[in-house]
Short mmCIF file of C-alpha atoms in Angstrom, two decimals:
data_model
loop_
_atom_site.label_atom_id
_atom_site.label_comp_id
_atom_site.label_asym_id
_atom_site.label_seq_id
_atom_site.Cartn_x
_atom_site.Cartn_y
_atom_site.Cartn_z
CA MET A 25 44.91 54.55 134.58
CA GLY A 26 47.53 53.76 137.22
CA LEU A 27 49.48 56.89 136.35
CA VAL A 28 46.35 59.04 136.70
CA LEU A 29 45.82 57.67 140.23
CA ALA A 30 49.49 58.19 141.10
CA VAL A 31 49.36 61.82 139.90
CA MET A 32 46.21 62.43 141.96
CA ALA A 33 47.82 60.99 145.09
CA GLU A 34 51.10 62.89 144.68
CA ARG A 35 49.25 66.15 143.95
CA CYS A 36 47.42 65.89 147.28
CA TYR A 37 50.46 64.81 149.29
CA ASP A 38 51.98 67.83 151.08
CA LYS A 39 55.47 66.32 151.20
CA SER A 40 55.53 64.96 147.68
CA ARG A 41 59.03 64.98 146.18
CA TRP A 42 57.36 66.18 142.96
CA SER A 43 55.69 69.27 144.45
CA SER A 44 57.78 71.72 142.45
CA TYR A 45 57.01 69.77 139.28
CA TRP A 46 53.25 69.90 139.88
CA ASP A 47 53.55 73.66 140.37
CA LEU A 48 55.10 73.97 136.91
CA LEU A 49 52.27 72.12 135.20
CA PRO A 50 49.18 74.06 134.08
CA ASP A 51 46.36 74.19 136.59
CA ILE A 52 42.73 73.46 135.76
CA ASP A 53 42.03 76.97 134.50
CA ASP A 54 44.90 76.69 132.00
CA ARG A 55 43.72 73.35 130.56
CA GLN A 56 40.17 74.40 129.68
CA ASP A 57 40.85 73.93 125.95
CA MET A 58 40.88 70.16 126.47
CA PRO A 59 37.42 68.67 125.71
CA VAL A 60 37.55 66.64 128.91
CA PHE A 61 36.68 69.94 130.67
CA TRP A 62 33.94 70.99 128.26
CA ASP A 63 30.31 70.78 129.31
CA GLN A 64 27.59 69.07 127.27
CA GLN A 65 26.63 72.29 125.54
CA ASP A 66 30.22 72.80 124.35
CA LEU A 67 30.44 69.18 123.16
CA GLN A 68 27.10 69.29 121.33
CA PRO A 69 28.61 70.26 117.93
CA LEU A 70 30.91 67.24 118.24
CA ARG A 71 28.23 64.67 119.06
CA ASN A 72 28.78 61.30 117.34
CA THR A 73 32.24 62.28 116.13
CA PRO A 74 35.12 59.88 116.90
CA MET A 75 36.49 62.46 119.34
CA ALA A 76 33.30 62.52 121.42
CA GLU A 77 32.78 58.75 121.13
CA LYS A 78 36.33 57.99 122.29
CA LEU A 79 35.94 60.46 125.14
CA GLY A 80 32.84 58.60 126.30
CA GLY A 81 34.27 55.13 125.64
CA LYS A 82 31.78 54.18 122.92
CA TRP A 83 32.54 51.27 120.58
CA PRO A 84 35.09 49.47 122.80
CA MET A 85 37.00 46.64 121.13
CA THR A 86 38.48 43.80 123.16
CA GLY A 87 42.26 43.84 122.96
CA CYS A 88 42.41 47.46 121.79
CA HIS A 89 43.50 50.49 123.78
CA VAL A 90 42.32 54.06 123.30
CA GLU A 91 44.71 56.62 124.78
CA HIS A 92 43.48 58.83 127.62
CA PRO A 93 41.17 60.59 128.04
CA THR A 94 38.50 57.95 127.44
CA GLN A 95 35.60 56.45 129.41
CA VAL A 96 36.01 59.47 131.65
CA GLU A 97 32.83 59.20 133.73
CA GLU A 98 32.83 55.39 133.86
CA LEU A 99 36.42 55.19 135.11
CA PHE A 100 35.71 57.80 137.78
CA ASP A 101 32.84 55.72 139.18
CA THR A 102 34.36 52.24 138.79
CA VAL A 103 38.07 52.85 139.46
CA VAL A 104 38.87 56.26 140.92
CA LYS A 105 36.27 56.54 143.70
CA PRO A 106 36.75 52.96 145.02
CA PHE A 107 40.55 53.38 144.97
CA CYS A 108 40.61 56.80 146.59
CA SER A 109 38.03 55.95 149.23
CA LYS A 110 40.48 53.42 150.68
CA GLY A 111 42.83 56.21 151.75
CA HIS A 112 45.29 56.05 148.88
CA VAL A 113 44.74 59.74 148.08
CA PRO A 114 45.34 62.09 151.05
CA GLU A 115 42.29 64.02 152.30
CA TRP A 116 40.07 62.50 149.61
CA GLN A 117 37.12 62.13 151.98
CA ASP A 118 37.46 65.77 153.06
CA LYS A 119 36.96 67.02 149.52
CA THR A 120 33.57 67.88 148.08
CA LYS A 121 32.27 65.78 145.18
CA GLN A 122 33.06 68.65 142.83
CA GLN A 123 36.65 68.90 144.15
CA GLN A 124 37.11 65.15 143.71
CA TRP A 125 35.80 65.31 140.16
CA TRP A 126 38.00 68.27 139.19
CA LEU A 127 41.11 66.69 140.73
CA TYR A 128 40.44 63.57 138.63
CA LEU A 129 39.90 65.62 135.45
CA TRP A 130 43.09 67.60 136.08
CA ALA A 131 45.13 64.41 136.57
CA THR A 132 43.56 62.83 133.48
CA ALA A 133 44.38 65.90 131.40
CA VAL A 134 47.95 66.07 132.70
CA VAL A 135 48.63 62.40 131.99
CA SER A 136 47.03 62.66 128.56
CA ALA A 137 48.90 65.78 127.50
CA TYR A 138 52.26 65.39 129.23
CA SER A 139 53.07 61.70 129.78
CA PHE A 140 55.34 59.58 127.59
CA THR A 141 55.13 55.92 126.60
CA LEU A 142 58.51 54.36 127.30
CA GLY A 143 60.38 51.13 126.75
CA GLU A 144 59.42 47.83 125.22
CA ASP A 145 56.88 47.38 128.00
CA LYS A 146 55.07 50.50 126.75
CA PHE A 147 54.61 51.94 130.23
CA GLN A 148 53.47 55.50 130.82
CA ALA A 149 55.60 57.96 132.74
CA MET A 150 55.77 61.65 133.49
CA VAL A 151 59.02 63.12 132.16
CA PRO A 152 59.77 66.57 133.62
CA LEU A 153 61.36 69.05 131.22
CA TRP A 154 60.90 66.96 128.07
CA ASP A 155 57.13 67.24 128.45
CA MET A 156 57.45 70.98 127.82
CA LEU A 157 58.22 70.42 124.11
CA ASN A 158 55.50 71.32 121.63
CA HIS A 159 54.30 69.33 118.62
CA VAL A 160 54.03 70.68 115.07
CA THR A 161 53.26 68.10 112.38
CA GLY A 162 56.16 67.73 109.95
CA GLN A 163 58.54 70.00 111.89
CA CYS A 164 59.89 67.63 114.53
CA ASN A 165 63.64 68.04 115.10
CA VAL A 166 64.27 65.60 117.96
CA ARG A 167 63.50 61.99 118.84
CA LEU A 168 63.11 60.31 122.20
CA HIS A 169 65.51 57.48 123.04
CA HIS A 170 64.87 55.34 126.12
CA SER A 171 67.41 52.78 127.32
CA SER A 172 66.10 50.57 130.11
CA LYS A 173 69.52 48.90 130.30
CA HIS A 174 71.29 52.16 131.14
CA GLU A 175 68.24 53.71 132.83
CA ALA A 176 68.63 56.71 130.56
CA LEU A 177 66.20 58.87 128.65
CA GLN A 178 67.61 61.04 125.89
CA MET A 179 66.13 63.55 123.49
CA ILE A 180 68.35 63.35 120.42
CA THR A 181 68.35 65.97 117.67
CA THR A 182 67.49 64.72 114.19
CA LYS A 183 68.59 67.89 112.36
CA PRO A 184 70.66 70.99 113.13
CA ILE A 185 68.90 73.40 115.51
CA LYS A 186 70.04 77.00 115.52
CA GLN A 187 70.38 78.92 118.74
CA GLY A 188 67.03 80.45 119.57
CA ASP A 189 65.02 77.99 117.43
CA GLU A 190 62.30 75.95 119.10
CA ILE A 191 62.92 72.30 119.93
CA ILE A 192 59.87 70.48 118.53
CA ASN A 193 58.76 66.99 119.56
CA ASN A 194 56.48 64.58 117.71
CA TYR A 195 53.34 63.39 119.53
CA GLY A 196 52.65 60.83 116.80
CA PRO A 197 50.62 60.75 113.55
CA CYS A 198 47.63 62.49 115.13
CA SER A 199 44.69 64.05 113.32
CA ASP A 200 43.27 67.35 114.56
CA SER A 201 40.53 65.32 116.24
CA GLU A 202 43.08 63.34 118.26
CA LEU A 203 45.24 66.38 118.99
CA LEU A 204 42.19 68.15 120.38
CA ARG A 205 40.99 65.22 122.49
CA ARG A 206 44.37 64.27 123.94
CA PHE A 207 46.28 67.56 124.02
CA GLY A 208 43.79 70.41 123.69
CA PHE A 209 44.94 72.00 120.42
CA ILE A 210 44.62 71.66 116.65
CA GLU A 211 47.11 72.37 113.87
CA GLN A 212 47.22 75.84 112.35
CA GLN A 213 48.32 74.38 109.00
CA PRO A 214 46.62 71.57 107.01
CA ASN A 215 47.22 68.30 108.84
CA PRO A 216 48.09 65.34 106.57
CA HIS A 217 46.78 62.94 109.21
CA ASN A 218 43.23 64.32 109.06
CA GLY A 219 40.34 62.21 107.83
CA CYS A 220 37.45 60.22 109.28
CA GLU A 221 37.41 57.18 111.54
CA ILE A 222 35.24 54.05 111.63
CA PRO A 223 35.19 51.88 114.79
CA CYS A 224 35.98 48.22 114.16
CA ALA A 225 33.29 47.27 116.69
CA MET A 226 30.75 49.03 114.45
CA LEU A 227 31.95 47.07 111.40
CA VAL A 228 31.55 43.82 113.33
CA ALA A 229 28.07 44.80 114.53
CA ARG A 230 26.84 45.84 111.08
CA CYS A 231 28.24 42.69 109.42
CA GLN A 232 26.48 40.57 112.04
CA GLU A 233 23.21 42.45 111.44
CA HIS A 234 23.59 41.96 107.69
CA MET A 235 24.03 38.21 108.06
CA HIS A 236 21.26 37.87 110.65
CA PRO A 237 18.63 40.64 110.38
CA SER A 238 17.05 41.27 113.78
CA GLY A 239 13.57 41.87 112.38
CA ALA A 240 13.17 38.45 110.74
CA LYS A 241 11.01 35.78 112.41
CA GLN A 242 13.02 32.96 113.91
CA SER A 243 12.25 29.34 114.71
CA SER A 244 14.10 27.42 117.42
CA SER A 245 16.42 25.96 114.80
CA ASP A 246 17.07 29.44 113.41
CA ALA A 247 17.96 30.69 116.89
CA ALA A 248 20.43 27.85 117.37
CA HIS A 249 21.94 28.57 113.97
CA ILE A 250 22.31 32.28 114.80
CA SER A 251 23.92 31.43 118.15
CA SER A 252 26.38 29.18 116.37
CA ASN A 253 27.17 31.91 113.85
CA LYS A 254 27.78 34.44 116.62
CA VAL A 255 30.40 32.09 118.07
CA PHE A 256 31.93 31.76 114.62
CA LEU A 257 31.90 35.54 114.23
CA GLN A 258 33.96 35.84 117.39
CA LYS A 259 36.39 33.35 115.89
CA LYS A 260 36.73 35.65 112.88
CA VAL A 261 37.33 38.63 115.18
CA GLN A 262 40.06 36.71 117.01
CA PHE A 263 41.61 35.83 113.64
CA ILE A 264 41.75 39.42 112.38
CA GLN A 265 43.22 40.58 115.68
CA LYS A 266 45.77 37.76 115.75
CA HIS A 267 47.05 38.84 112.34
CA GLY A 268 47.22 42.54 113.22
CA LEU A 269 44.41 43.70 110.94
CA VAL A 270 42.79 45.84 113.65
CA PRO A 271 44.41 49.17 114.63
CA SER A 272 45.76 49.30 118.18
CA ASP A 273 42.97 51.69 119.22
CA GLY A 274 40.24 49.76 117.37
CA TRP A 275 39.45 52.59 114.90
CA PHE A 276 40.03 52.39 111.15
CA LYS A 277 40.96 55.55 109.24
CA ALA A 278 40.10 57.01 105.86
CA ASP A 279 42.16 59.97 104.70
CA VAL A 280 40.84 63.45 104.03
CA LEU A 281 39.94 62.42 100.46
CA GLY A 282 38.06 59.37 101.71
CA GLN A 283 40.51 56.59 100.83
CA PRO A 284 40.15 53.93 103.53
CA GLN A 285 42.81 51.74 105.05
CA ASP A 286 43.20 48.50 103.10
CA GLU A 287 42.73 46.65 106.38
CA MET A 288 39.20 48.00 106.74
CA ILE A 289 38.16 46.46 103.44
CA GLU A 290 39.83 43.15 104.25
CA VAL A 291 38.21 42.96 107.70
CA VAL A 292 34.73 43.43 106.23
CA ARG A 293 35.51 40.85 103.53
CA LEU A 294 36.53 38.32 106.18
CA LEU A 295 33.52 39.03 108.39
CA LEU A 296 31.17 38.33 105.47
CA LEU A 297 32.74 35.00 104.46
CA THR A 298 30.67 31.87 104.96
CA ALA A 299 31.92 29.30 107.47
CA ALA A 300 33.31 27.12 104.67
CA GLU A 301 35.00 30.06 102.92
CA PHE A 302 36.55 31.36 106.13
CA THR A 303 37.82 27.94 107.21
CA ALA A 304 39.45 27.41 103.81
CA PHE A 305 41.06 30.86 103.91
CA GLU A 306 42.26 30.36 107.48
CA LYS A 307 44.00 27.11 106.48
CA GLN A 308 45.65 28.81 103.52
CA VAL A 309 46.96 31.60 105.74
CA ASP A 310 48.45 29.00 108.11
CA ARG A 311 50.22 27.31 105.17
CA TRP A 312 51.28 30.68 103.78
CA GLN A 313 53.05 31.59 107.03
CA CYS A 314 55.16 28.43 106.95
CA PRO A 315 58.67 28.65 105.45
CA LEU A 316 58.80 28.18 101.68
CA ALA A 317 55.00 28.28 101.40
CA ARG A 318 53.40 29.49 98.18
CA PRO A 319 52.10 33.08 97.97
CA LEU A 320 48.59 33.79 99.23
CA THR A 321 46.59 33.69 96.00
CA GLN A 322 43.15 32.40 96.94
CA MET A 323 41.56 35.88 97.00
CA THR A 324 40.15 36.09 93.48
CA SER A 325 36.82 37.76 94.24
CA ILE A 326 35.15 39.86 96.88
CA CYS A 327 31.57 39.86 98.12
CA HIS A 328 29.59 42.67 96.49
CA GLN A 329 28.21 43.50 99.95
CA VAL A 330 31.62 44.67 101.22
CA PRO A 331 31.46 48.20 99.71
CA HIS A 332 27.72 48.41 100.44
CA ILE A 333 28.24 47.80 104.16
CA ILE A 334 31.11 50.27 104.45
CA ARG A 335 29.13 52.84 102.50
CA ALA A 336 26.07 52.28 104.70
CA ILE A 337 28.19 52.84 107.81
CA ALA A 338 29.66 56.03 106.32
CA THR A 339 26.15 57.24 105.49
CA GLU A 340 24.90 56.37 108.98
CA ARG A 341 27.77 58.17 110.68
CA LEU A 342 27.44 61.21 108.40
CA ALA A 343 23.72 61.50 109.14
CA ALA A 344 24.42 61.35 112.90
CA LEU A 345 26.81 64.32 112.82
CA ALA A 346 25.77 67.86 113.60
CA GLU A 347 25.30 70.32 110.78
CA PRO A 348 28.11 72.89 110.40
CA CYS A 349 27.46 76.20 112.14
CA THR A 350 26.19 79.16 110.14
CA ALA A 351 26.88 82.77 111.06
CA ASN A 352 23.53 82.88 112.88
CA ASP A 353 24.37 79.72 114.81
CA GLN A 354 27.68 81.18 115.90
CA ALA A 355 25.91 84.29 117.12
CA GLY A 356 23.65 82.06 119.21
CA ASN A 357 26.61 80.13 120.65
CA GLU A 358 28.30 83.07 122.30
CA HIS A 359 28.52 81.07 125.52
CA MET A 360 31.21 78.94 123.89
CA HIS A 361 34.84 79.90 124.29
CA GLY A 362 36.21 81.17 120.98
CA PHE A 363 38.78 78.39 120.66
CA ARG A 364 36.25 75.69 121.54
CA ARG A 365 33.83 76.89 118.88
CA MET A 366 36.55 77.13 116.23
CA ALA A 367 38.14 73.78 117.08
CA ALA A 368 34.80 71.96 117.25
CA GLN A 369 33.79 73.30 113.84
CA GLN A 370 37.11 72.36 112.27
CA VAL A 371 37.00 68.79 113.60
CA LEU A 372 33.35 68.44 112.55
CA LEU A 373 33.97 69.73 109.01
CA ILE A 374 36.97 67.44 108.50
CA GLU A 375 34.96 64.41 109.63
CA ARG A 376 32.01 65.29 107.39
CA ARG A 377 34.15 65.89 104.30
CA ALA A 378 36.15 62.69 104.78
CA LEU A 379 32.98 60.60 105.23
CA MET A 380 31.55 62.07 102.03
CA GLY A 381 34.88 61.37 100.38
CA LEU A 382 34.70 57.76 101.56
CA GLN A 383 31.27 57.40 99.93
CA LEU A 384 32.62 58.76 96.64
CA TRP A 385 35.72 56.55 96.82
CA LEU A 386 33.58 53.44 97.22
CA ASP A 387 31.38 54.50 94.29
CA LYS A 388 34.43 54.82 92.03
CA HIS A 389 36.09 51.50 92.87
CA ASP A 390 34.90 48.15 91.57
CA SER A 391 35.39 44.67 93.04
CA THR A 392 38.77 44.27 91.29
CA SER A 393 40.12 47.38 93.04
CA LEU A 394 38.81 46.20 96.40
CA ILE A 395 40.30 42.71 96.10
CA ASN A 396 43.64 44.33 95.31
CA CYS A 397 43.32 46.29 98.56
CA SER A 398 42.77 43.04 100.42
CA LYS A 399 45.76 41.39 98.73
CA LYS A 400 48.02 44.31 99.68
CA VAL A 401 47.19 43.72 103.35
CA TRP A 402 48.62 40.23 103.24
CA MET A 403 51.59 41.27 101.15
CA HIS A 404 52.53 43.74 103.88
CA LEU A 405 52.00 41.22 106.64
CA ARG A 406 54.21 38.77 104.79
#
């Protein structure tokens, strides 16, 4: 967020040393393909998709970081306006509310689409010239090398590039949903990183609801027991984060055919363990990490509720998605920019198909297959 504020301030400063650089970057009218600029009517087909939920900051997970743009409206109210009102952004008070909002959106879009993450400290920076390189999945021919020791940033070729050929960067293993949210485009060819996403916070919430149904009558002793279990649930969450089972952005993936990450299955298995089972497993993991410890072999079975909960979440998320547009619907949505309509439909269809694929994958795999998925997680961590 600091870089967004810095870009806003420099953009408004008449004598900014970066003035010529700002003039090279696209203005607001040229970044309209990014969903951060879309109105609610444009975003309607994407309601309840990971793209829309990340944009709004839904399902936050402590210790996880979703790349910009996210929590767009909340950050404007809680960070941007208080910061700018103290005079850190020139002429902020002289701008109308709409001008303030559009300046913030422009800076957010620029940082999201053009900044780089550099060094071991993982700090964000604007990198003039190199930020002009496009991304095409599978066709990258350069890599970024940053040396903090020599204060140098190099773009090194990874294969021969003929004169006149395009230099292509790699923005990371991004699905079309992420490419659209963060950069404002989708792949023209099938993207191997496509699939559906399940927020870890949703898994935690649904596992907690399964163990303690909210509709059941509770005595005072039951309430105390539930409170104790909530504390223990947080201990489990800390455990899975400590051992790197949660993705850095807090969202698990299933590929376009529906096969989920092994970590998703293991996280649900751990969340459903009883206190005694979890404590025993935790101790075994501690012994397993010690030098010369025996392999982790205690996982011999898996709760039959694990696939049921994941399937229920997939069903819930699928039911919450919009229906794909028909020809008549498209005729009625003429207000939408052609690219927005096409991109929204593509992201929606991919999410729907992958969620249905996840349901089928769970139906086809028994407890033995699932426990093997869990074991593979710890083999990799080892």
